[in-house]
Short mmCIF file of C-alpha atoms and ligand atoms in Angstrom, two decimals:
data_model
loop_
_atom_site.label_atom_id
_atom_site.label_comp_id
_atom_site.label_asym_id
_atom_site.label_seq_id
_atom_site.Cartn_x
_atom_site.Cartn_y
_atom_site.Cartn_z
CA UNK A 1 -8.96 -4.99 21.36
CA UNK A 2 -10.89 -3.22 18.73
CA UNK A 3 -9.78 -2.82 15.07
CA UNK A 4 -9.30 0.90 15.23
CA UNK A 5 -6.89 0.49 18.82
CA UNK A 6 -5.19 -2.64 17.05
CA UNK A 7 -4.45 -0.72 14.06
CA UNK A 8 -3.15 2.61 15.93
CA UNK A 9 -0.91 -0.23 18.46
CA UNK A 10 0.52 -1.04 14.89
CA UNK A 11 1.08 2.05 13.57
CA UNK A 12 2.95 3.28 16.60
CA UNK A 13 5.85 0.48 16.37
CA UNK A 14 5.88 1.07 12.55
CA UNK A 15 6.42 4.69 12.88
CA UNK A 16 9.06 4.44 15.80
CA UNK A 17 10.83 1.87 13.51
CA UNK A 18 10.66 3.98 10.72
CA UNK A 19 12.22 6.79 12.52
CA UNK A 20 15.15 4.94 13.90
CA UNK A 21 16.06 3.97 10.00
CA UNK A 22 15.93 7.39 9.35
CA UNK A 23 18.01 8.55 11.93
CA UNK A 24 21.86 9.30 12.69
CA UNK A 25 22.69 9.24 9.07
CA UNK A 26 23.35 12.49 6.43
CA UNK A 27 20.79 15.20 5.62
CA UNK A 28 19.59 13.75 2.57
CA UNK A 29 17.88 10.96 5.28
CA UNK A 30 15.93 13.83 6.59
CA UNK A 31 14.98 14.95 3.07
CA UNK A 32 13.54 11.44 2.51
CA UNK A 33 11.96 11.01 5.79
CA UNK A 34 10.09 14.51 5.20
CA UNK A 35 7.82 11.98 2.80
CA UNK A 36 7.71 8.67 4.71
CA UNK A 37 6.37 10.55 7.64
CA UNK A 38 2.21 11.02 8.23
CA UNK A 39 1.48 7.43 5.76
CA UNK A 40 -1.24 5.42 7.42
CA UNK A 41 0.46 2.80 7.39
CA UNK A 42 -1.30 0.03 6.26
CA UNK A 43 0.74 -2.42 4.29
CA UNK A 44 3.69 -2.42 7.12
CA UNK A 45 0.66 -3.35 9.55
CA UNK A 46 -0.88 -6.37 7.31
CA UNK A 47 2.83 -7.55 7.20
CA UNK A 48 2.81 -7.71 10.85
CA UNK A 49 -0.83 -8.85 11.38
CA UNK A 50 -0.13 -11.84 8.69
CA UNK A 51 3.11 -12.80 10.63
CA UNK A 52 1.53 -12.64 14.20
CA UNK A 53 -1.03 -14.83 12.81
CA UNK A 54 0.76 -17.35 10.88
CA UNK A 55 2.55 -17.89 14.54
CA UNK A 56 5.53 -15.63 14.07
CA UNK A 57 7.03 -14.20 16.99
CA UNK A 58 10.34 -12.11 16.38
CA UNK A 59 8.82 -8.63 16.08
CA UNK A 60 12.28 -7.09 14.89
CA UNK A 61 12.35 -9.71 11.87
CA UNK A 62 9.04 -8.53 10.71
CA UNK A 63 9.59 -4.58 11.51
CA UNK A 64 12.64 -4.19 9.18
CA UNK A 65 10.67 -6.43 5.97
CA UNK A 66 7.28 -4.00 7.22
CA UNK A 67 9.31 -0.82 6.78
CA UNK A 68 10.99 -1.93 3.69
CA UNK A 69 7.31 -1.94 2.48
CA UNK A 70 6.36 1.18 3.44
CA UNK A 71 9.50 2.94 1.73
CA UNK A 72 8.72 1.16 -1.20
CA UNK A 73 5.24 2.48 -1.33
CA UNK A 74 6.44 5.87 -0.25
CA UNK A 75 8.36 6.00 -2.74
CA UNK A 76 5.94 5.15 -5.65
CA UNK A 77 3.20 8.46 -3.97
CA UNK A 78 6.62 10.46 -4.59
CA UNK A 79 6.94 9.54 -7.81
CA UNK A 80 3.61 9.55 -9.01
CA UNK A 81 3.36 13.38 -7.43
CA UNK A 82 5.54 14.82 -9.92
CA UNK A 83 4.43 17.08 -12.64
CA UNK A 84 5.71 13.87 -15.06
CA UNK A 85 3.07 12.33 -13.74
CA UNK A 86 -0.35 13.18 -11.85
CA UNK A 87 1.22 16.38 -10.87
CA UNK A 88 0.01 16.43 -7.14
CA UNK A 89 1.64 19.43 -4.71
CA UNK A 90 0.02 17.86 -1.67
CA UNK A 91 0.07 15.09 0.19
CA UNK A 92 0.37 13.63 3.47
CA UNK A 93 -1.81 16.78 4.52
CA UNK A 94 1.30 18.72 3.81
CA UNK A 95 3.23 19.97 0.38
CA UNK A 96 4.34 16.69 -1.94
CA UNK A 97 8.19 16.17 -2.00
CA UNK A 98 8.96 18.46 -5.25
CA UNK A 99 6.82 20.98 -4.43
CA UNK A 100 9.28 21.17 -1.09
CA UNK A 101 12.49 19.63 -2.47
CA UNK A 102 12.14 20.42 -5.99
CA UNK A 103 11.80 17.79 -9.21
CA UNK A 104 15.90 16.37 -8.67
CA UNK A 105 15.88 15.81 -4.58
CA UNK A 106 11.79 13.90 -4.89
CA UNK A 107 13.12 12.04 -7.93
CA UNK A 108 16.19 11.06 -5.73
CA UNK A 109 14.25 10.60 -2.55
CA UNK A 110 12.18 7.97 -4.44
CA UNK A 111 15.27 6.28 -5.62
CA UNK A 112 16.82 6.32 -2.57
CA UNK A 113 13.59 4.91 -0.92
CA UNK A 114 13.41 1.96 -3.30
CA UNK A 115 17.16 0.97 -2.77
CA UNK A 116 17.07 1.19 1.22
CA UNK A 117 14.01 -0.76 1.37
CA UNK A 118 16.12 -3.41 -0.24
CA UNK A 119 18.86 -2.92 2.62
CA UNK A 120 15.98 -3.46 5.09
CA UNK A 121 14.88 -6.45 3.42
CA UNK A 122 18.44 -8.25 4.17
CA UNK A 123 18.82 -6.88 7.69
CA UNK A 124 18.96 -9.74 9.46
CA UNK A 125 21.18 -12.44 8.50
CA UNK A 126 18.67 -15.17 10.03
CA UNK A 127 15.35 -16.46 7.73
CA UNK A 128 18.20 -16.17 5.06
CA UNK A 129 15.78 -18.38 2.76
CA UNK A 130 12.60 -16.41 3.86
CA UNK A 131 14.05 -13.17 3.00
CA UNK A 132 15.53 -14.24 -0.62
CA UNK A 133 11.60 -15.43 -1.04
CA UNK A 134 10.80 -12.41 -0.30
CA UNK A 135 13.04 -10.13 -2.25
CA UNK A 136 11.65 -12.26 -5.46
CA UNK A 137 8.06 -11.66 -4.04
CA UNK A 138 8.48 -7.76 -3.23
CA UNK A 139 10.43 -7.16 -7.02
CA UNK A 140 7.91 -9.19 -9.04
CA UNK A 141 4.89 -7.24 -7.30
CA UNK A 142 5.84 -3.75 -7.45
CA UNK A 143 8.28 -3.37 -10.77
CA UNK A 144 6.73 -4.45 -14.24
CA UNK A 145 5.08 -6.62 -13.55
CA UNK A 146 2.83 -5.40 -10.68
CA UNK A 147 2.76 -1.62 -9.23
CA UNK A 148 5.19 0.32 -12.83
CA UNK A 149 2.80 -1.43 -14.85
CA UNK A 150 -0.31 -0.56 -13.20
CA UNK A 151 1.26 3.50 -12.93
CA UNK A 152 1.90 2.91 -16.88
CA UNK A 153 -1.91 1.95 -17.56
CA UNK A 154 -2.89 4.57 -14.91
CA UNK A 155 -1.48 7.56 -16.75
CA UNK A 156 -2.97 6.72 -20.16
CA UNK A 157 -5.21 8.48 -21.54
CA UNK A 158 -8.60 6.80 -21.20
CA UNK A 159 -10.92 7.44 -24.11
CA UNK A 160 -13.73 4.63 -23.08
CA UNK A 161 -14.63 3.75 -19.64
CA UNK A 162 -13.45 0.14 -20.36
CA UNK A 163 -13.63 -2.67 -16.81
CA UNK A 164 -11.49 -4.98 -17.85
CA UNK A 165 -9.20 -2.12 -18.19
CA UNK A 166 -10.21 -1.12 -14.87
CA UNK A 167 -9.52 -4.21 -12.91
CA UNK A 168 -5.96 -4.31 -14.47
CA UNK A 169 -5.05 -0.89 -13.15
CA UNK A 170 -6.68 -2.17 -9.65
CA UNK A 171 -5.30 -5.23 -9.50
CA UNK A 172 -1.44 -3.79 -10.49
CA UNK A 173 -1.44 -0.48 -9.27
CA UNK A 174 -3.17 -1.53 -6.15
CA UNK A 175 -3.94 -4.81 -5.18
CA UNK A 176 -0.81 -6.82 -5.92
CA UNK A 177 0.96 -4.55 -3.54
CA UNK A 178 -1.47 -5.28 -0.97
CA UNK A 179 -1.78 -8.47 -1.44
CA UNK A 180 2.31 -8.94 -1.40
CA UNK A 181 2.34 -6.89 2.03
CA UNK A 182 0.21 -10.23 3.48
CA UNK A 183 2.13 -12.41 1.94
CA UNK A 184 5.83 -11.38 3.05
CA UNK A 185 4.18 -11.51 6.59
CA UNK A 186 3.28 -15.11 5.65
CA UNK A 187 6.36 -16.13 4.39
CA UNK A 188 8.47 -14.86 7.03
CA UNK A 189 6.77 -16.84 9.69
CA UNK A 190 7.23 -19.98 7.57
CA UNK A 191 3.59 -20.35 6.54
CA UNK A 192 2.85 -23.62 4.76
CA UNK A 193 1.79 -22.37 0.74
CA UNK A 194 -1.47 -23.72 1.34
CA UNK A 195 -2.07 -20.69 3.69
CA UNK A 196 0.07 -18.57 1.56
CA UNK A 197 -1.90 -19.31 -1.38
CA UNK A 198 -5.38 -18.33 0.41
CA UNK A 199 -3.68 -14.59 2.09
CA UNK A 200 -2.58 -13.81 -0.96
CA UNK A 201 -6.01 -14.78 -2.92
CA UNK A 202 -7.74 -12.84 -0.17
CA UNK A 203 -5.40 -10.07 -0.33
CA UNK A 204 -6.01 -9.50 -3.88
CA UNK A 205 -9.68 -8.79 -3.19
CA UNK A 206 -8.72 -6.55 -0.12
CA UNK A 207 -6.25 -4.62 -2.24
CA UNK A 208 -9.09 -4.09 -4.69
CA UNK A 209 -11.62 -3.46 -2.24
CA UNK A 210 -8.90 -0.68 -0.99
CA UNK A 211 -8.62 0.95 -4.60
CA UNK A 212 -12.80 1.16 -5.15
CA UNK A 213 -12.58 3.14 -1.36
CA UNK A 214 -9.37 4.69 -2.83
CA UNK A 215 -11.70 5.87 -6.29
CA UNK A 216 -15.01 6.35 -3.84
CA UNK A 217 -13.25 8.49 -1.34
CA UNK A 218 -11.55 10.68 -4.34
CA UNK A 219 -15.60 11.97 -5.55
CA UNK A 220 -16.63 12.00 -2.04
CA UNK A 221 -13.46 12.80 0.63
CA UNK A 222 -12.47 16.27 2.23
CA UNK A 223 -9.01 17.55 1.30
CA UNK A 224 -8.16 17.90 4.67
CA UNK A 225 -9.07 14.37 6.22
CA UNK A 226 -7.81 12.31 3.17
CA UNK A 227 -4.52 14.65 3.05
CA UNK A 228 -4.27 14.52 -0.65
CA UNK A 229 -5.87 16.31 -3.43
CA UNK A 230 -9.88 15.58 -3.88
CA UNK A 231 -11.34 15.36 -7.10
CA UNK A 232 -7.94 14.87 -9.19
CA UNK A 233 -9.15 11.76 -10.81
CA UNK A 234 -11.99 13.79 -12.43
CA UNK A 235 -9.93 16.36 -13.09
CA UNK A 236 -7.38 14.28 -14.92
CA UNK A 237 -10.33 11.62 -16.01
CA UNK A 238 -8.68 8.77 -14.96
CA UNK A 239 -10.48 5.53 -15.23
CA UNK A 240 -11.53 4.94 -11.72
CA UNK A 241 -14.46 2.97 -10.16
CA UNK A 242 -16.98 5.60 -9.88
CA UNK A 243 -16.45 6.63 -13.71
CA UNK A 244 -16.87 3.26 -15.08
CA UNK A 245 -19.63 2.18 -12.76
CA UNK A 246 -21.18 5.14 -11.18
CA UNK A 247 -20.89 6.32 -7.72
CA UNK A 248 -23.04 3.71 -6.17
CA UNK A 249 -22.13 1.15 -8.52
CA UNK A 250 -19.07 1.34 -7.61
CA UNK A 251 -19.68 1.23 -3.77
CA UNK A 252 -22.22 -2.03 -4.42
CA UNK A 253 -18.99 -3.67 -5.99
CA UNK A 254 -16.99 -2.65 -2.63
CA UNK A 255 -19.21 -4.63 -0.88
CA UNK A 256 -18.91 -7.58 -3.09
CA UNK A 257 -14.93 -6.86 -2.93
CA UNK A 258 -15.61 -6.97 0.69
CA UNK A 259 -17.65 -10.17 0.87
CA UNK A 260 -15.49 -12.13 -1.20
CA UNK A 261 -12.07 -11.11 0.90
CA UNK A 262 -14.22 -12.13 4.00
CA UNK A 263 -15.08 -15.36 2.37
CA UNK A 264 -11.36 -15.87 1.50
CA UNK A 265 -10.15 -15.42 4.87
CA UNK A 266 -12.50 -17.20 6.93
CA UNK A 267 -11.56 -20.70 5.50
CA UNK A 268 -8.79 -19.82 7.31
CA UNK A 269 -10.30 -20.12 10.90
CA UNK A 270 -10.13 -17.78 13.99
CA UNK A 271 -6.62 -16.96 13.92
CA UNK A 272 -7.40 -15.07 10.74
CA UNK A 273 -10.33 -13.31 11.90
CA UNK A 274 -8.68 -9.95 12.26
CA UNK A 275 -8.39 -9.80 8.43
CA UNK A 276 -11.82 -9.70 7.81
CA UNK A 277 -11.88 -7.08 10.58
CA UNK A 278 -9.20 -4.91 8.51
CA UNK A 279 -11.45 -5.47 4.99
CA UNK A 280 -14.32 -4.18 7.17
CA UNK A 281 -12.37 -1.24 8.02
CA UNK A 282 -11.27 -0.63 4.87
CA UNK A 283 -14.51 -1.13 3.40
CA UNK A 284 -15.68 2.01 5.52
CA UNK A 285 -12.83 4.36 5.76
CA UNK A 286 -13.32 8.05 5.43
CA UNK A 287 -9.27 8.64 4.86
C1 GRG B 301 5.30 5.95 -9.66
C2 GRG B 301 5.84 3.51 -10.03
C3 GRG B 301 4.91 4.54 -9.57
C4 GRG B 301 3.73 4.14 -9.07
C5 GRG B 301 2.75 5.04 -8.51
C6 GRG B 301 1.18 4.92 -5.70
C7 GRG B 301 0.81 5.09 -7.11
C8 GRG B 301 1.51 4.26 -8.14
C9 GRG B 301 -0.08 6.01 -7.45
C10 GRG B 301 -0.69 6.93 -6.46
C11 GRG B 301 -2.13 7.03 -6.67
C12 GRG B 301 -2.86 5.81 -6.20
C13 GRG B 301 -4.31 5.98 -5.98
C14 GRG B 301 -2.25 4.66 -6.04
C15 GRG B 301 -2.89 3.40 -5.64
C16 GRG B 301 -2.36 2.99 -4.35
C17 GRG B 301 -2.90 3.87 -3.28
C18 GRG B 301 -4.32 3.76 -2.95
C19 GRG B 301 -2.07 4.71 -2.69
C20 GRG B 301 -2.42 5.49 -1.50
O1 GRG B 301 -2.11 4.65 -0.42
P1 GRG B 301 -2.54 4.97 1.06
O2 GRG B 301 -3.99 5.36 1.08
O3 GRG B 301 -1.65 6.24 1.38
O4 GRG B 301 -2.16 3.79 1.91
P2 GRG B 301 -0.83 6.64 2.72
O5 GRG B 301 -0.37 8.04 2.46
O6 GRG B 301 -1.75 6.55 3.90
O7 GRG B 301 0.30 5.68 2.84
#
């Protein structure tokens, strides 16, 4: 199967998964799901590519911990929509949650994201050990430590085009999430921490790899195909990849990003291949 068919395969069972947790419940569920619907995807699916490869089998273990995930990162593009922050009123390909809802319901739908995903995370009562691993994992990568912090170095103001500055918005905004979504996949098929150790190295330099395509794609995407808002970082003069290094700097250091996730990876033989397929594909994405 090729990466783009393995990927859409994914998507589908995330997205019908996702839709049964947001069914059969009160309006306000329909208010939320308004923003988890149209996401790509992606960290769900590297939860569920990690566990299929570390040997896991139970597809409904990994599904609820995948969609957990994905609320948790839907939840964080509300957020960071608002006028309090980058001030986006598109996104998805469609008009961001306050611009539909208004400020109170996106603020809540955010909230109410982050606290179901939680919920999802202790669906099952089997893997009770996995899933407290992974509650510590999934809290220490996207609060303070990981994902707020990164949001709290993304919105200041940026006077010099700093790297090291950079990297630490990449690596928190971006990259530990990433890298987490691998891991929880990992841990959940009782991976031995030698393996865990080299997904989550290797996700770090995919989840960086992802921001420089995230920074590229913002000078160089279509409104339409990316589904968000073109030329904001500019706009706003974030520090991004392109500003500090220039356009093709920054895609040279892609392809390093690239290379070295490959590297990472492969040490873990042919059971792990399809990762370096996914940092290929993310290396070249147009959306
Ligand atoms: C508000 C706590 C808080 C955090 C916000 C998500 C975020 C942090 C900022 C949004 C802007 C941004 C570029 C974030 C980096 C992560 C990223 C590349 C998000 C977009 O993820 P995709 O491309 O989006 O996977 P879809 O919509 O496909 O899920």
């Amino acid at each position: 199967m090729n990466i783009e068919d393995y990927l859409a395969e994914k998507k589908k069972l995330v997205d019908e998964a996702l839709r049964k947790y947001f069914s059969d419940n009160n309006p306000f569920f329909e208010v939320m799901y308004y923003s988890i619907d149209r996401g790509k995807r992606i960290r769900p699916i590297l939860a569920i590519a990690s566990y299929e490869a570390n040997g896991g089998t139970k597809l409904d273990e990994i599904l609820s911990v995948a969609c957990g995930l994905e609320l948790i990162h839907t939840y964080s593009l509300i957020h960071d929509d608002l006028p309090a922050m980058d001030n986006d009123d598109y996104r998805r390909g469609k008009e961001s949650a306050h611009k539909k809802f208004g400020e109170a319901l996106a603020v809540l739908s955010g909230d109410g994201l982050f606290a179901y995903a939680f919920e999802l995370f202790t669906e099952s009562e089997t893997n009770l050990k996995q899933r407290f691993r992974v509650i510590k994992e999934v809290s220490e990568a996207v609060g303070p430590k990981g994902v707020v912090y990164g949001q709290v170095l993304d919105i200041q103001k940026h006077e010099e085009a700093n790297p090291k500055t950079l990297r630490q918005i990449h690596l928190n905004k971006t990259a530990k999430f990433i890298s987490l979504s691998i891991k929880v996949g990992a841990i959940m098929a009782s991976a031995p921490d030698e393996i865990i150790k080299v997904l989550e190295k290797g996700g770090i330099y995919l989840g960086i790899l992802f921001q420089y395509t995230d920074d590229i794609l913002d000078v160089t995407g279509k409104k339409e195909k990316l589904g968000k808002t073109p030329r904001k970082d500019i706009f706003q003069e974030k520090l991004t990849a392109p500003r500090v290094y220039g356009l093709s700097g920054a895609k040279f250091r892609a392809q390093r990003y690239a290379a070295l996730a490959k590297n990472t990876f492969h040490r873990l033989g042919p059971n792990f291949e399809l990762f370096n397929e996914i940092t290929d594909y993310v290396l070249n994405r147009t959306f």
